[in-house]
Amino acid sequence: LDKYSPAKVEYPGYEPHTNTGKSCRKRLLAYKKAKAKATVQIIDPAYIKSLSKSERWGYRDILYHPKFISESSNDNSTIKFFRGGCFNVLSLGDVESSGVSAFLRRCPTVKAELDVMILAHHGADNGFTTSGFMRTTKPQLAICSSNYDNKFDHPKPEIRELLRKNKVPLFTTKTGDVVIVSIRNHTSRFEVYNFKANSTKVSSKVQFTSKKKSRLNQNADTLRQRYARNRNPFKK
């Protein structure tokens, strides 16, 4: 915090139960007090409820969860859909709940706009990442954040096989960082780099086309008119 002085910090909305968590919360609140111009925001159900409703094919990020506080701290993870650039990233934290998974795959924006999926709970086979979720949301690629010799063997073989069956390329941080950048005119194409550990050398790179390519040049009014025309009439 002292080195980078972030203008915005978002932190989990549940009460920490570990000494480390309590220490982090205390430090964040001290930063909020010291940096009057910085936004230090707790992401809890009350904050989620206060937000305005999202719109399809926009550039504003969406917060989906936590909509409630669970006994499982993992299921209180912040779920955020980053949409500000030319490709969209779904960050899932450590969430495990199959109910939350079902909720997300019913969300039209996730189904239509998901490009990059950061695997829930480092790629654990816990009931969240299912075949139904993958078939419905159709991410273009998945990223697993885990170290090389992690004791939980993340991502699990079952998740690797699930991704393979659904033809979703997997990138992991086991052997080096994963970096994604927009390319060309920064409106439709993006490239994924998997670096070698402790090096600037690239072990692999792949290009993709954003799902929202055809709509990137349309303004909000045009989009609203399109969906107004295509909306089904109400039934009596």
Coordinates of C-alpha atoms in Angstrom, one line a residue:
L1 CA 0.0 0.0 0.0
D2 CA 2.8 2.4 0.8
K3 CA 4.7 1.6 -2.3
Y4 CA 1.9 1.7 -4.9
S5 CA -0.6 4.0 -3.2
P6 CA -3.6 2.5 -5.1
A7 CA -6.5 4.9 -5.9
K8 CA -9.0 2.1 -5.4
V9 CA -9.0 -1.0 -3.1
E10 CA -11.9 -3.5 -2.8
Y11 CA -11.8 -6.0 0.0
P12 CA -14.0 -9.0 1.1
G13 CA -17.2 -8.3 3.0
Y14 CA -17.0 -11.0 5.7
E15 CA -15.4 -10.7 9.0
P16 CA -11.9 -12.3 9.0
H17 CA -11.4 -15.2 11.3
T18 CA -7.6 -15.5 11.1
N19 CA -4.9 -13.2 12.6
T20 CA -3.6 -12.5 9.1
G21 CA -7.0 -11.6 7.9
K22 CA -7.6 -9.3 10.9
S23 CA -4.3 -7.7 10.4
C24 CA -5.0 -7.0 6.7
R25 CA -8.4 -5.5 7.5
K26 CA -6.8 -3.2 10.1
R27 CA -4.2 -2.1 7.6
L28 CA -6.8 -1.4 4.9
L29 CA -8.9 0.7 7.3
A30 CA -5.8 2.7 8.3
Y31 CA -5.0 3.3 4.6
K32 CA -8.5 4.5 4.1
K33 CA -8.2 7.0 6.9
A34 CA -4.8 8.2 5.7
K35 CA -5.7 8.5 2.0
A36 CA -8.8 10.6 1.9
K37 CA -8.9 10.6 -1.9
A38 CA -8.6 6.8 -2.2
T39 CA -11.6 4.6 -2.5
V40 CA -11.4 1.7 0.0
Q41 CA -14.6 -0.3 -0.5
I42 CA -15.9 -3.3 1.3
I43 CA -17.7 -5.8 -1.1
D44 CA -20.6 -7.1 1.0
P45 CA -24.2 -7.9 0.3
A46 CA -25.4 -4.4 1.2
Y47 CA -22.9 -2.9 -1.3
I48 CA -23.9 -5.4 -4.1
K49 CA -27.6 -4.5 -3.5
S50 CA -26.9 -0.8 -3.7
L51 CA -25.5 -1.0 -7.2
S52 CA -27.6 -0.2 -10.3
K53 CA -28.6 -3.0 -12.6
S54 CA -26.1 -4.1 -15.3
E55 CA -26.7 -3.8 -19.0
R56 CA -25.6 -6.1 -21.8
W57 CA -22.6 -5.3 -24.0
G58 CA -21.3 -2.5 -21.9
Y59 CA -17.9 -1.5 -20.5
R60 CA -18.7 -1.2 -16.9
D61 CA -17.5 -3.9 -14.5
I62 CA -20.1 -6.1 -12.8
L63 CA -20.1 -7.4 -9.2
Y64 CA -22.1 -10.6 -8.8
H65 CA -21.3 -11.8 -5.4
P66 CA -21.4 -12.0 -2.3
K67 CA -25.2 -11.5 -2.4
F68 CA -25.3 -13.2 1.0
I69 CA -22.8 -14.1 3.7
S70 CA -22.2 -17.9 3.9
E71 CA -20.7 -20.0 6.7
S72 CA -18.0 -20.9 4.2
S73 CA -15.6 -18.1 3.8
N74 CA -14.7 -19.4 0.4
D75 CA -18.2 -18.8 -0.8
N76 CA -18.0 -15.2 0.4
S77 CA -15.4 -14.6 -2.3
T78 CA -15.9 -11.5 -4.5
I79 CA -17.0 -12.5 -8.0
K80 CA -16.3 -9.7 -10.5
F81 CA -16.7 -9.5 -14.3
F82 CA -14.1 -7.1 -15.7
R83 CA -15.4 -5.6 -18.9
G84 CA -13.4 -2.3 -19.3
G85 CA -11.2 -3.4 -22.1
C86 CA -11.6 -5.3 -25.4
F87 CA -11.9 -8.6 -23.7
N88 CA -13.9 -9.7 -20.6
V89 CA -12.5 -11.5 -17.6
L90 CA -14.6 -13.4 -14.9
S91 CA -12.7 -13.5 -11.6
L92 CA -14.3 -16.1 -9.2
G93 CA -12.1 -16.1 -6.1
D94 CA -12.3 -19.3 -4.1
V95 CA -16.0 -19.8 -4.5
E96 CA -17.3 -23.4 -4.2
S97 CA -21.1 -23.2 -4.2
S98 CA -23.0 -25.1 -6.9
G99 CA -25.8 -22.6 -6.3
V100 CA -23.7 -19.6 -7.1
S101 CA -22.4 -21.5 -10.2
A102 CA -26.0 -22.1 -11.3
F103 CA -26.9 -18.4 -10.7
L104 CA -24.0 -17.2 -12.9
R105 CA -24.7 -19.5 -15.8
R106 CA -28.2 -18.0 -15.9
C107 CA -26.8 -14.5 -16.3
P108 CA -27.2 -13.3 -19.9
T109 CA -24.1 -11.1 -19.7
V110 CA -21.9 -13.9 -18.6
K111 CA -23.2 -16.3 -21.2
A112 CA -22.8 -13.7 -24.0
E113 CA -19.6 -11.9 -23.1
L114 CA -17.2 -14.2 -21.2
D115 CA -13.8 -14.5 -22.8
V116 CA -11.4 -15.3 -19.9
M117 CA -12.3 -17.4 -16.9
I118 CA -10.1 -17.4 -13.9
L119 CA -10.9 -20.8 -12.5
A120 CA -12.7 -20.9 -9.1
H121 CA -10.6 -22.0 -6.2
H122 CA -7.4 -22.5 -8.3
G123 CA -9.1 -25.2 -10.3
A124 CA -10.5 -27.3 -7.5
D125 CA -13.0 -30.0 -8.3
N126 CA -15.6 -28.8 -5.8
G127 CA -18.9 -28.7 -7.7
F128 CA -18.6 -25.1 -9.0
T129 CA -16.8 -25.7 -12.4
T130 CA -19.2 -28.2 -14.1
S131 CA -19.8 -29.4 -17.6
G132 CA -23.1 -27.4 -17.6
F133 CA -21.3 -24.2 -16.6
M134 CA -18.7 -24.6 -19.4
R135 CA -21.3 -25.5 -22.0
T136 CA -23.5 -22.5 -21.1
T137 CA -20.9 -19.8 -20.7
K138 CA -18.4 -21.0 -23.3
P139 CA -15.2 -19.2 -22.1
Q140 CA -12.5 -18.9 -24.7
L141 CA -9.8 -19.8 -22.3
A142 CA -9.3 -20.6 -18.6
I143 CA -6.5 -19.6 -16.2
C144 CA -5.5 -21.4 -13.1
S145 CA -3.5 -19.5 -10.5
S146 CA -1.4 -22.0 -8.6
N147 CA 2.3 -22.6 -7.9
Y148 CA 4.2 -25.5 -9.4
D149 CA 4.3 -28.0 -6.5
N150 CA 1.1 -27.1 -4.6
K151 CA 0.0 -29.7 -2.2
F152 CA -3.6 -29.7 -3.5
D153 CA -2.6 -30.6 -7.1
H154 CA -4.4 -27.7 -8.6
P155 CA -5.8 -27.6 -11.2
K156 CA -7.4 -31.0 -10.5
P157 CA -7.2 -33.7 -13.2
E158 CA -11.0 -33.7 -13.4
I159 CA -11.0 -30.0 -14.2
R160 CA -8.3 -30.4 -16.8
E161 CA -10.3 -33.2 -18.5
L162 CA -13.5 -31.1 -18.3
L163 CA -11.8 -28.2 -20.0
R164 CA -10.3 -30.5 -22.7
K165 CA -13.8 -32.0 -23.4
N166 CA -15.2 -28.5 -23.8
K167 CA -12.2 -27.4 -26.0
V168 CA -11.3 -24.6 -23.6
P169 CA -7.5 -24.0 -23.6
L170 CA -5.9 -23.9 -20.1
F171 CA -3.1 -21.6 -19.0
T172 CA -1.6 -22.0 -15.5
T173 CA 0.9 -20.0 -13.5
K174 CA 2.7 -23.2 -12.4
T175 CA 5.7 -22.5 -14.6
G176 CA 5.4 -18.7 -15.0
D177 CA 3.1 -15.7 -15.2
V178 CA 0.2 -15.5 -17.6
V179 CA -0.2 -12.1 -19.2
I180 CA -3.1 -11.1 -21.6
V181 CA -2.9 -7.9 -23.8
S182 CA -5.1 -6.4 -26.4
I183 CA -3.3 -6.1 -29.8
R184 CA -3.6 -4.4 -33.2
N185 CA -6.2 -1.6 -32.8
H186 CA -7.2 -2.7 -29.3
T187 CA -10.8 -3.3 -30.3
S188 CA -11.2 -7.0 -30.9
R189 CA -8.0 -9.2 -30.8
F190 CA -6.1 -10.2 -27.7
E191 CA -3.0 -12.3 -27.1
V192 CA -2.2 -14.6 -24.2
Y193 CA 1.4 -15.1 -23.1
N194 CA 2.6 -17.8 -20.8
F195 CA 6.1 -16.9 -19.5
K196 CA 8.8 -19.1 -18.2
A197 CA 9.4 -18.9 -14.4
N198 CA 11.8 -16.1 -13.3
S199 CA 12.3 -15.1 -16.9
T200 CA 11.0 -12.8 -19.6
K201 CA 11.1 -15.7 -22.1
V202 CA 7.7 -16.8 -23.4
S203 CA 6.9 -20.5 -23.3
S204 CA 3.7 -20.1 -25.4
K205 CA 1.3 -17.5 -26.8
V206 CA -2.1 -17.7 -28.5
Q207 CA -4.4 -15.1 -30.1
F208 CA -8.1 -14.9 -29.6
T209 CA -11.0 -12.7 -30.8
S210 CA -13.2 -11.0 -28.2
K211 CA -16.9 -12.1 -28.2
K212 CA -18.0 -8.4 -28.2
K213 CA -16.0 -7.6 -31.4
S214 CA -19.1 -6.9 -33.5
R215 CA -20.5 -4.5 -30.9
L216 CA -17.4 -2.6 -29.7
N217 CA -18.1 0.3 -32.1
Q218 CA -21.7 0.7 -31.2
N219 CA -22.7 3.3 -28.7
A220 CA -25.1 2.7 -25.8
D221 CA -28.2 4.2 -27.6
T222 CA -27.7 2.0 -30.6
L223 CA -27.5 -1.1 -28.4
R224 CA -30.6 -0.1 -26.4
Q225 CA -32.6 0.3 -29.7
R226 CA -31.4 -3.0 -31.0
Y227 CA -32.5 -4.9 -27.9
A228 CA -35.8 -3.0 -27.6
R229 CA -36.6 -4.2 -31.2
N230 CA -35.7 -7.8 -30.4
R231 CA -37.4 -7.9 -27.0
N232 CA -40.4 -10.3 -26.9
P233 CA -43.8 -8.6 -25.9
F234 CA -45.2 -9.2 -22.5
K235 CA -47.8 -11.9 -22.2
K236 CA -51.2 -11.2 -20.6

